[in-house]
PDB file of C-alpha atoms in Angstrom:
ATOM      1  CA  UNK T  20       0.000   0.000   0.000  1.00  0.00           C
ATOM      2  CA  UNK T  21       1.506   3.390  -0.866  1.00  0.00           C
ATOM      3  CA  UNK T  22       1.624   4.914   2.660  1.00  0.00           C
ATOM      4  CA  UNK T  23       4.687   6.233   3.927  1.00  0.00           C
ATOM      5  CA  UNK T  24       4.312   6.710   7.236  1.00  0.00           C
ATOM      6  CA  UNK T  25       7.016   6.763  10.829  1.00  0.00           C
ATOM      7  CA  UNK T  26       9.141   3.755  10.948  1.00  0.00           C
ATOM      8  CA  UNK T  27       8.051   0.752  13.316  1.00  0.00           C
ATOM      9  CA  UNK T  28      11.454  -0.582  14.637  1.00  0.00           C
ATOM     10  CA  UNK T  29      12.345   0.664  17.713  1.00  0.00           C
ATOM     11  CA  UNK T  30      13.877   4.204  17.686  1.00  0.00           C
ATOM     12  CA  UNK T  31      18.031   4.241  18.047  1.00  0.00           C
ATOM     13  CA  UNK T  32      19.485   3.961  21.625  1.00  0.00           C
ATOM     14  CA  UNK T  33      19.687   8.136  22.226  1.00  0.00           C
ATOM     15  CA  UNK T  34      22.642   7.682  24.449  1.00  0.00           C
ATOM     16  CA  UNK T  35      25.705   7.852  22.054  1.00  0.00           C
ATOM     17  CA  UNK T  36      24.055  10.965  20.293  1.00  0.00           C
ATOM     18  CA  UNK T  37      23.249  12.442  23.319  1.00  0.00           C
ATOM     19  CA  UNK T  38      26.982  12.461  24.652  1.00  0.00           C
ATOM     20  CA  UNK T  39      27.820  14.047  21.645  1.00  0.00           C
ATOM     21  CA  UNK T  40      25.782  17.103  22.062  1.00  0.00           C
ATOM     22  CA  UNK T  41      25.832  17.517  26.060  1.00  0.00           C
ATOM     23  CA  UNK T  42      28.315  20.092  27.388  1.00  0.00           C
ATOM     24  CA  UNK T  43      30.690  18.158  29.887  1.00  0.00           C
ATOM     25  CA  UNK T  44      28.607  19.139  32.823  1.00  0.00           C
ATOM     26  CA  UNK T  45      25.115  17.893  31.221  1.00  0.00           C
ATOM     27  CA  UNK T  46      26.852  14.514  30.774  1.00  0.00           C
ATOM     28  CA  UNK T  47      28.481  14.331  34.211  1.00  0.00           C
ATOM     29  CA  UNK T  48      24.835  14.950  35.469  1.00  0.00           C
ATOM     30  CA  UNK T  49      23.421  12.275  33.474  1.00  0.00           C
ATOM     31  CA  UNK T  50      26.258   9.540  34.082  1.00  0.00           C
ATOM     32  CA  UNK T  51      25.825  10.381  37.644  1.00  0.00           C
ATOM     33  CA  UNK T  52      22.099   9.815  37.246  1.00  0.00           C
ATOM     34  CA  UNK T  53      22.057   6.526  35.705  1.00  0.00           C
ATOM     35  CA  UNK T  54      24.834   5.491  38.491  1.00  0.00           C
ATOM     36  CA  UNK T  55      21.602   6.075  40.987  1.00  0.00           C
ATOM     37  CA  UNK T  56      18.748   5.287  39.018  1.00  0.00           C
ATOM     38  CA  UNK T  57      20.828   1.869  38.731  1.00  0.00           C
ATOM     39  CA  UNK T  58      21.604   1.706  42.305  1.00  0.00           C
ATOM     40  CA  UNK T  59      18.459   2.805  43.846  1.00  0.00           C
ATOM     41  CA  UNK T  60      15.214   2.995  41.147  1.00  0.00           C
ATOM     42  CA  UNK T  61      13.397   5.269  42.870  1.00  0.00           C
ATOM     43  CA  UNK T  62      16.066   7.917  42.485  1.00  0.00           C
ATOM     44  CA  UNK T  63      14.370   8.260  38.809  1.00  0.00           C
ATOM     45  CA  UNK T  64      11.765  10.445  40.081  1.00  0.00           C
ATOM     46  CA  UNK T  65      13.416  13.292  41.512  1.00  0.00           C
ATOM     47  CA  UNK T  66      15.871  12.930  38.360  1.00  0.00           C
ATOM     48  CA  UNK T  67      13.394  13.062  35.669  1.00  0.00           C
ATOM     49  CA  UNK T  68      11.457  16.271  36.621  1.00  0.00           C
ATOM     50  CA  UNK T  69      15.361  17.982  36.538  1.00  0.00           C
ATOM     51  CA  UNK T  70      16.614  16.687  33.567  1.00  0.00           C
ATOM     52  CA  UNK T  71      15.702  20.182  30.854  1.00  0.00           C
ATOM     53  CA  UNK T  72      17.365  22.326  33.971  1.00  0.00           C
ATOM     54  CA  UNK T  73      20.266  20.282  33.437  1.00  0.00           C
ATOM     55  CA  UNK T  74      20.769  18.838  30.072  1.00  0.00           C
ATOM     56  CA  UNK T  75      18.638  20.885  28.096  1.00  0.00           C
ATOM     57  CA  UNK T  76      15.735  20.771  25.430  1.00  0.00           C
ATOM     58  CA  UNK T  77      17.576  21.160  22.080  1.00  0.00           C
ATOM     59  CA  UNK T  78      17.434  18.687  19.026  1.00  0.00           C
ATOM     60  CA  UNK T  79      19.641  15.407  19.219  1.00  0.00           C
ATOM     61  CA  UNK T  80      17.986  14.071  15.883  1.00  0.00           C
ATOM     62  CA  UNK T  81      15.006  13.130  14.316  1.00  0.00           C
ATOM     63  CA  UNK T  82      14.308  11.002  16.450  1.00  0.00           C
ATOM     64  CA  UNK T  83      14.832  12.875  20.115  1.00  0.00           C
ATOM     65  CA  UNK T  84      15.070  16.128  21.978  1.00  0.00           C
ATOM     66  CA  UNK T  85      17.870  16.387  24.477  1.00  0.00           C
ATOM     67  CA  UNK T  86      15.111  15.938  26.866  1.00  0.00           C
ATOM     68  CA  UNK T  87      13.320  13.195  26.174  1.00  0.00           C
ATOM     69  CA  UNK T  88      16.597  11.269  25.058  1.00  0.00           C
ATOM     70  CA  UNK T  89      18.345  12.333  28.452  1.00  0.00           C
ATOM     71  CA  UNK T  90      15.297  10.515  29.720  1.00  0.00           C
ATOM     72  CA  UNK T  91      14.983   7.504  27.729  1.00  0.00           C
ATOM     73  CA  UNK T  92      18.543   6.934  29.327  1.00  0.00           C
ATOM     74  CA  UNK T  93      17.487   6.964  32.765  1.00  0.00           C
ATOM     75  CA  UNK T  94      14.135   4.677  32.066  1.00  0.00           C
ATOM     76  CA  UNK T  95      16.439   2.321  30.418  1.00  0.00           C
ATOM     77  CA  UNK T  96      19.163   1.822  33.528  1.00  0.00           C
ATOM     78  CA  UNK T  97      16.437   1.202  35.637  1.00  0.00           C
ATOM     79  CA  UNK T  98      16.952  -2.352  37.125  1.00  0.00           C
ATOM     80  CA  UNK T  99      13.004  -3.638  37.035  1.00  0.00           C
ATOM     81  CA  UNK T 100      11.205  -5.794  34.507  1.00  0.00           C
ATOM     82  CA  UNK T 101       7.485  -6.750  34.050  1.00  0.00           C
ATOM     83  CA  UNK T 102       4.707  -5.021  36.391  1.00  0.00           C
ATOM     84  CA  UNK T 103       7.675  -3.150  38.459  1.00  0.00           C
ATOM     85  CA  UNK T 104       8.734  -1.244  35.360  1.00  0.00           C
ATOM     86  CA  UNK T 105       5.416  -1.001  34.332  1.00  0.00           C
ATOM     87  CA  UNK T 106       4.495   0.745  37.660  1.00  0.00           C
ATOM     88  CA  UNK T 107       7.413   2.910  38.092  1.00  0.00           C
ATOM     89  CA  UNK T 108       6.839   4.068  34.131  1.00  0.00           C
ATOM     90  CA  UNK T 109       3.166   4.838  34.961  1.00  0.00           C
ATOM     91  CA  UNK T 110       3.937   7.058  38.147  1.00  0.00           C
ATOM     92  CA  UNK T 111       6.244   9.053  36.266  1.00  0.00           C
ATOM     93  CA  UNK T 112       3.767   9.609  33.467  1.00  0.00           C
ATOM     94  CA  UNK T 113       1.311  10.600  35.830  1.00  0.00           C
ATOM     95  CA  UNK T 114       3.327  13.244  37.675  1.00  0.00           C
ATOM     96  CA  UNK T 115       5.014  13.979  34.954  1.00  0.00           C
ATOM     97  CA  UNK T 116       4.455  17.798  32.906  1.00  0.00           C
ATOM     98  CA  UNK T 117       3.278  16.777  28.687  1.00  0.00           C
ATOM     99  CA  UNK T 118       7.518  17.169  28.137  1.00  0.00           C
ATOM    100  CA  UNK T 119       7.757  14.127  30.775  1.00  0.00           C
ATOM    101  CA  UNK T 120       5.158  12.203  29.101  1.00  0.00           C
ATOM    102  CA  UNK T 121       6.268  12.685  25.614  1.00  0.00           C
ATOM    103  CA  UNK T 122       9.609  11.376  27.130  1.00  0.00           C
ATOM    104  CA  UNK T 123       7.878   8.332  28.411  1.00  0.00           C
ATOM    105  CA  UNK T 124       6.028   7.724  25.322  1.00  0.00           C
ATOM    106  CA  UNK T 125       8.659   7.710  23.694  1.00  0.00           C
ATOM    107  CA  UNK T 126      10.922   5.459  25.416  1.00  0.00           C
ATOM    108  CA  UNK T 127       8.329   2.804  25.594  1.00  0.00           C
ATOM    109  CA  UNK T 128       9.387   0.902  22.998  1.00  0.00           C
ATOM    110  CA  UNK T 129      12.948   0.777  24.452  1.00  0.00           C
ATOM    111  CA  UNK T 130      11.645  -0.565  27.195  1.00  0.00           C
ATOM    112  CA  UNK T 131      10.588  -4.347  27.966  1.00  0.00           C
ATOM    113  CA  UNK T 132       6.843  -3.690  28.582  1.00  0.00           C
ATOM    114  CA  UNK T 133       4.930  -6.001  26.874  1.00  0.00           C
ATOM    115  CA  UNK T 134       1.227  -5.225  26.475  1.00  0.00           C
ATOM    116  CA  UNK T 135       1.925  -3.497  30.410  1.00  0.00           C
ATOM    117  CA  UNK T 136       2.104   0.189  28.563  1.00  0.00           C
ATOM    118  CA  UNK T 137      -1.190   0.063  27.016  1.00  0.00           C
ATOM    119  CA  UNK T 138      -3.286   1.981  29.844  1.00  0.00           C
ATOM    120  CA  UNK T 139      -0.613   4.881  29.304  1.00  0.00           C
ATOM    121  CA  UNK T 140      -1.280   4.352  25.450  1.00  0.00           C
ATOM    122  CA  UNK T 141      -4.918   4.271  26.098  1.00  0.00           C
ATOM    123  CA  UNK T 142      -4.760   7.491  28.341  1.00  0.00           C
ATOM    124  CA  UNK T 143      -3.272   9.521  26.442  1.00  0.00           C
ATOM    125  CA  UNK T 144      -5.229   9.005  23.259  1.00  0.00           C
ATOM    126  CA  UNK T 145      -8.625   9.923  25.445  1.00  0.00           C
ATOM    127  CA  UNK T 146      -6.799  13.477  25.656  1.00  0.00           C
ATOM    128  CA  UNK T 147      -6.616  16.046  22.915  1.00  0.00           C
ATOM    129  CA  UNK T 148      -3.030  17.090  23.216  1.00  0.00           C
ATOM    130  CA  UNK T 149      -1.269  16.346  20.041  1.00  0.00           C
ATOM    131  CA  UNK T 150       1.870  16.416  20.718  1.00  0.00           C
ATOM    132  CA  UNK T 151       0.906  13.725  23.428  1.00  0.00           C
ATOM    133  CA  UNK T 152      -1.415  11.711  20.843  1.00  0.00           C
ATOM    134  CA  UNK T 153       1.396  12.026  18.247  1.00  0.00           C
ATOM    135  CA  UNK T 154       4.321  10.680  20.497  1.00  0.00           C
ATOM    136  CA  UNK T 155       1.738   7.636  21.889  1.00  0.00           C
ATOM    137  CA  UNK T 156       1.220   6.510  18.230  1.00  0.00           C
ATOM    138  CA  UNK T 157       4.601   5.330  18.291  1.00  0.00           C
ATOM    139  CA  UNK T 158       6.697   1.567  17.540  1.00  0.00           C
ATOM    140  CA  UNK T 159       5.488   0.926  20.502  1.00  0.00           C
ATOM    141  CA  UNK T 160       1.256   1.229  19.846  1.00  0.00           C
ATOM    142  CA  UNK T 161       2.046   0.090  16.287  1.00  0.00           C
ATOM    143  CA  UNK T 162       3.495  -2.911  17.834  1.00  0.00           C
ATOM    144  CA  UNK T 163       0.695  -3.591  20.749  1.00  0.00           C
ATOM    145  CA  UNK T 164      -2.006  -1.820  20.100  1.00  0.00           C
ATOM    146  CA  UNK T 165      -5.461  -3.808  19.166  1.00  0.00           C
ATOM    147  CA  UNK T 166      -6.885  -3.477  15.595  1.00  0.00           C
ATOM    148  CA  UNK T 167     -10.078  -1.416  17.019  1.00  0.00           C
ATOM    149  CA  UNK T 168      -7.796   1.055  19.093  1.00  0.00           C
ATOM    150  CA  UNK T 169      -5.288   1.635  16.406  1.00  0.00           C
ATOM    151  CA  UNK T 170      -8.363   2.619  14.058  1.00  0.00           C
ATOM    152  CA  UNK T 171      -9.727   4.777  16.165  1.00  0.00           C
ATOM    153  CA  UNK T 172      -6.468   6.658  16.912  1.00  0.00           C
ATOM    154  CA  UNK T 173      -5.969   6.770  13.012  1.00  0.00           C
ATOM    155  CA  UNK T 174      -9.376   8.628  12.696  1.00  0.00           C
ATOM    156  CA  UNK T 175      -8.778  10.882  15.595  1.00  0.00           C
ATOM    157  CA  UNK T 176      -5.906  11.851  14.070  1.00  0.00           C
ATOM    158  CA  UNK T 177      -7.634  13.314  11.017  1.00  0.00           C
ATOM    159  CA  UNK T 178      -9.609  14.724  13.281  1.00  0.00           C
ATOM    160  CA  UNK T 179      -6.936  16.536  15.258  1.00  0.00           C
ATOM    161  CA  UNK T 180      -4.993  17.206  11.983  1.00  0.00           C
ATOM    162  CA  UNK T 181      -2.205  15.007  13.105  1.00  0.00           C
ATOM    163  CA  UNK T 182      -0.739  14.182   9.704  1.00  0.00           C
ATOM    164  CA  UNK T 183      -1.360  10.237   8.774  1.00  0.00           C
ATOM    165  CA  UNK T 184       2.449   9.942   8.414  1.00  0.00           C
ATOM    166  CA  UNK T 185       3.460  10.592  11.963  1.00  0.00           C
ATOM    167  CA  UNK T 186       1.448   7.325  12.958  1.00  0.00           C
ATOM    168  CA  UNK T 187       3.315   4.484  13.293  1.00  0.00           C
ATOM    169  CA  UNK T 188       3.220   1.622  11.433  1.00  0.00           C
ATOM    170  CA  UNK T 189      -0.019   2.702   9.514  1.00  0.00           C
ATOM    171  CA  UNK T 190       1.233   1.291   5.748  1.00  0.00           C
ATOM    172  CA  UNK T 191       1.488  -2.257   7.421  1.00  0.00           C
ATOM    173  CA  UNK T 192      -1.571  -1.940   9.935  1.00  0.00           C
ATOM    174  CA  UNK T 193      -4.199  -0.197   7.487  1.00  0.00           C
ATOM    175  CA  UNK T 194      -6.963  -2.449   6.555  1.00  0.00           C
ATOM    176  CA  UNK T 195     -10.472  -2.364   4.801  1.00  0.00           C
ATOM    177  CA  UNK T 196     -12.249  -1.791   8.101  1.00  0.00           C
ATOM    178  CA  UNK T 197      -9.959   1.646   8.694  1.00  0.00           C
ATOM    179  CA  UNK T 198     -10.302   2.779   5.151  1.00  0.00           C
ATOM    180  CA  UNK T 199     -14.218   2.320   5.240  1.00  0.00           C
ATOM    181  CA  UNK T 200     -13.985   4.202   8.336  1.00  0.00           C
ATOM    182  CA  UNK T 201     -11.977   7.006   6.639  1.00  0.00           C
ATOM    183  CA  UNK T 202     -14.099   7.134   3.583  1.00  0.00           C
ATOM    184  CA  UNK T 203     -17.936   7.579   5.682  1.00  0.00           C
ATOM    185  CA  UNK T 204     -15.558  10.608   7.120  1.00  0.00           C
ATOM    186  CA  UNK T 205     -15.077  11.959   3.886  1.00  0.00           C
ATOM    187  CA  UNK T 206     -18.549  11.692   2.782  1.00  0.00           C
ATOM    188  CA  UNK T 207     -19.832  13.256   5.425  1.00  0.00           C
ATOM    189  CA  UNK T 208     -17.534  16.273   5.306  1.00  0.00           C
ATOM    190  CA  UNK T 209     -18.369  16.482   1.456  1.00  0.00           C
ATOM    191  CA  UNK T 210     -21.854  16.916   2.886  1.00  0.00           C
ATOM    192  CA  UNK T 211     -20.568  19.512   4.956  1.00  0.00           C
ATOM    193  CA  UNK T 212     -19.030  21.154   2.653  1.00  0.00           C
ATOM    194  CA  UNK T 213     -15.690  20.676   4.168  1.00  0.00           C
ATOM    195  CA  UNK T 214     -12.290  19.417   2.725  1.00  0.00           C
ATOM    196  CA  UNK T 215     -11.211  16.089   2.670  1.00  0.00           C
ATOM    197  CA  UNK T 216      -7.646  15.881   4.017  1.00  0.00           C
ATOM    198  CA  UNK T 217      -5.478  14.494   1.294  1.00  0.00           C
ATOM    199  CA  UNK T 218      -3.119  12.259   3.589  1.00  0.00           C
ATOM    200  CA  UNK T 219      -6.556   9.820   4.349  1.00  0.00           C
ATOM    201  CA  UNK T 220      -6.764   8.878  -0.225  1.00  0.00           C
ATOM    202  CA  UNK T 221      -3.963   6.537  -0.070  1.00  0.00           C
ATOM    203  CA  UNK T 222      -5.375   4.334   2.530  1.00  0.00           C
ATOM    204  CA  UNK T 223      -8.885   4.964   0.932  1.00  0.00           C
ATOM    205  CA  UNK T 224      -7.439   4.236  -2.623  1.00  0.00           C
ATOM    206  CA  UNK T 225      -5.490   0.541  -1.343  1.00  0.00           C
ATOM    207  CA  UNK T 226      -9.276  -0.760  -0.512  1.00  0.00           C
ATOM    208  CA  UNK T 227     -11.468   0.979  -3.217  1.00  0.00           C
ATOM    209  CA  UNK T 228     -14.666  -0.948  -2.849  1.00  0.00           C
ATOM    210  CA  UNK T 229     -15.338   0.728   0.530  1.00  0.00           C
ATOM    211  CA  UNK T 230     -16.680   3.655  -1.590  1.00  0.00           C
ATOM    212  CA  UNK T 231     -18.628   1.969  -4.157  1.00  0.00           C
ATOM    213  CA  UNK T 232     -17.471  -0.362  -7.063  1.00  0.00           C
ATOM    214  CA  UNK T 233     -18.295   2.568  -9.627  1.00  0.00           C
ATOM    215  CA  UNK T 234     -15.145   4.143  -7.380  1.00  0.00           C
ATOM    216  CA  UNK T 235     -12.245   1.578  -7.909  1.00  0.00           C
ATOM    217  CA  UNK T 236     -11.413   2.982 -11.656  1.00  0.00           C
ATOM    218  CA  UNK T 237     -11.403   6.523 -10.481  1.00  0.00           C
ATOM    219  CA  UNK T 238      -9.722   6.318  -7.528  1.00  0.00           C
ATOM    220  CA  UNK T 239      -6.889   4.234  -8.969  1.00  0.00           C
ATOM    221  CA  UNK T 240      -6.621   6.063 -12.083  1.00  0.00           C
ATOM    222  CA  UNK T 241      -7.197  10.048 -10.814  1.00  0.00           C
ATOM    223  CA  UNK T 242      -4.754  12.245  -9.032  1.00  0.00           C
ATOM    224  CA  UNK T 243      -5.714  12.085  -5.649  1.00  0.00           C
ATOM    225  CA  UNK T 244      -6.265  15.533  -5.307  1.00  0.00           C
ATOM    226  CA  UNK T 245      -9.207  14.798  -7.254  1.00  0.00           C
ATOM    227  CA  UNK T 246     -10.779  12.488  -4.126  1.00  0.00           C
ATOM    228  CA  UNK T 247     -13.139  15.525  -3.512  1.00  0.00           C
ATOM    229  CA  UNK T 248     -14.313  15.716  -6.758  1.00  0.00           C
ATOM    230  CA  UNK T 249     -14.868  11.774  -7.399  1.00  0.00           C
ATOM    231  CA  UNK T 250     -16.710  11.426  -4.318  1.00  0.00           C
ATOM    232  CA  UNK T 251     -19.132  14.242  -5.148  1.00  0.00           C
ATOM    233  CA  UNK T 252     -19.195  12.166  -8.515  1.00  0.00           C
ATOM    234  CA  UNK T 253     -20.165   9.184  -6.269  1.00  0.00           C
ATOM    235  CA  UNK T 254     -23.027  11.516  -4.886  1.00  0.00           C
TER     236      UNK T 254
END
């Protein structure tokens, strides 16, 4: 299907692109952090709220901020597995400011959770923060999140005008249930009157008999620009 959306391997361990753009005291901090978080777990949480005081919030890459890479590296020293990292990852989300849980939303596929993330997951995408909804729709939702959800947090999406290719895994998860979904949305805000946001057509155009058999030549064939147009055809 000719999506192109966010990658759905695991994003690169920040930590050797972090020490490369930390000023010798931002990385002294952090080294001394993990040394604790390591030592005693619970250390994370008066470390986390500190870490844009002392490392920053600049770019490291695509991928992270100094922030929420500084971190992913003290969620990833921290010596618990199963429901124990799962708790400790919740209570920091939860206390956390959104630049804390963008950080942990991020990290989570770093981070051997299993399906034990999904509340956070399933939080988050009941709120109408973007940013927050953007970061959750991550490797790790693409990875664990059930068909249902994941179609639901596609269409919410379009309907906080998160662009489709900042989801996840949506060319490999897409299906014929999603892109009926997407195309009663685009009726109805032809109805309306409204636009039809050009990033939902290719999922639309991979299952064309969702909007009518008379549909599958047009949308295959037409610029998909024209989706507007060939729906009002559709009438």
């Amino acid at each position: 299907m000719a999506v192109t959306t966010a990658s759905a391997s695991a994003p690169p361990n920040p930590h050797p692109a972090l020490v490369a753009v930390l000023d010798p005291t931002g990385r002294a901090w952090l080294d001394d952090g993990v040394v604790k978080v390591t030592a005693e777990p619970a250390a994370v949480r008066r470390l986390f709220p500190a870490v844009r005081r002392r490392c920053g919030h600049g770019r490291v890459d695509v991928h992270w901020t100094v922030d929420e890479a500084a971190r992913a590296v003290l969620l990833t020293a921290l010596p618990l597995r199963g429901q124990a990292l799962a708790d400790e990852v919740t209570r920091l989300h939860r206390h956390g400011d959104p630049a804390e849980q963008r950080a942990v939303l991020r990290a989570l596929p770093l981070l051997d959770l299993g399906d034990l993330a999904l509340p956070l997951v399933r939080e988050t995408l009941r709120g109408n923060d973007t940013t927050l909804i953007e970061a959750a729709l991550g490797p790790y939702a693409a990875a664990h999140l059930p068909d249902a959800e994941f179609r639901q947090a596609v269409l919410k999406c379009v309907f906080c005008g998160i662009p489709l290719d900042r989801v996840t895994g949506l060319d490999s998860r897409a299906d014929r249930e999603l892109a009926r979904m997407l195309a009663d949305f685009a009726h109805e805000r032809i109805v309306a009157g409204r636009d039809v946001p050009q990033d939902i057509v290719p999922v639309v155009r991979a299952f064309p008999d969702v909007i009518g058999a008379e549909l599958q030549h047009a949308l295959t064939e037409r610029p998909t620009d024209r989706l507007t147009d060939v729906l009002k055809e559709e009438g």
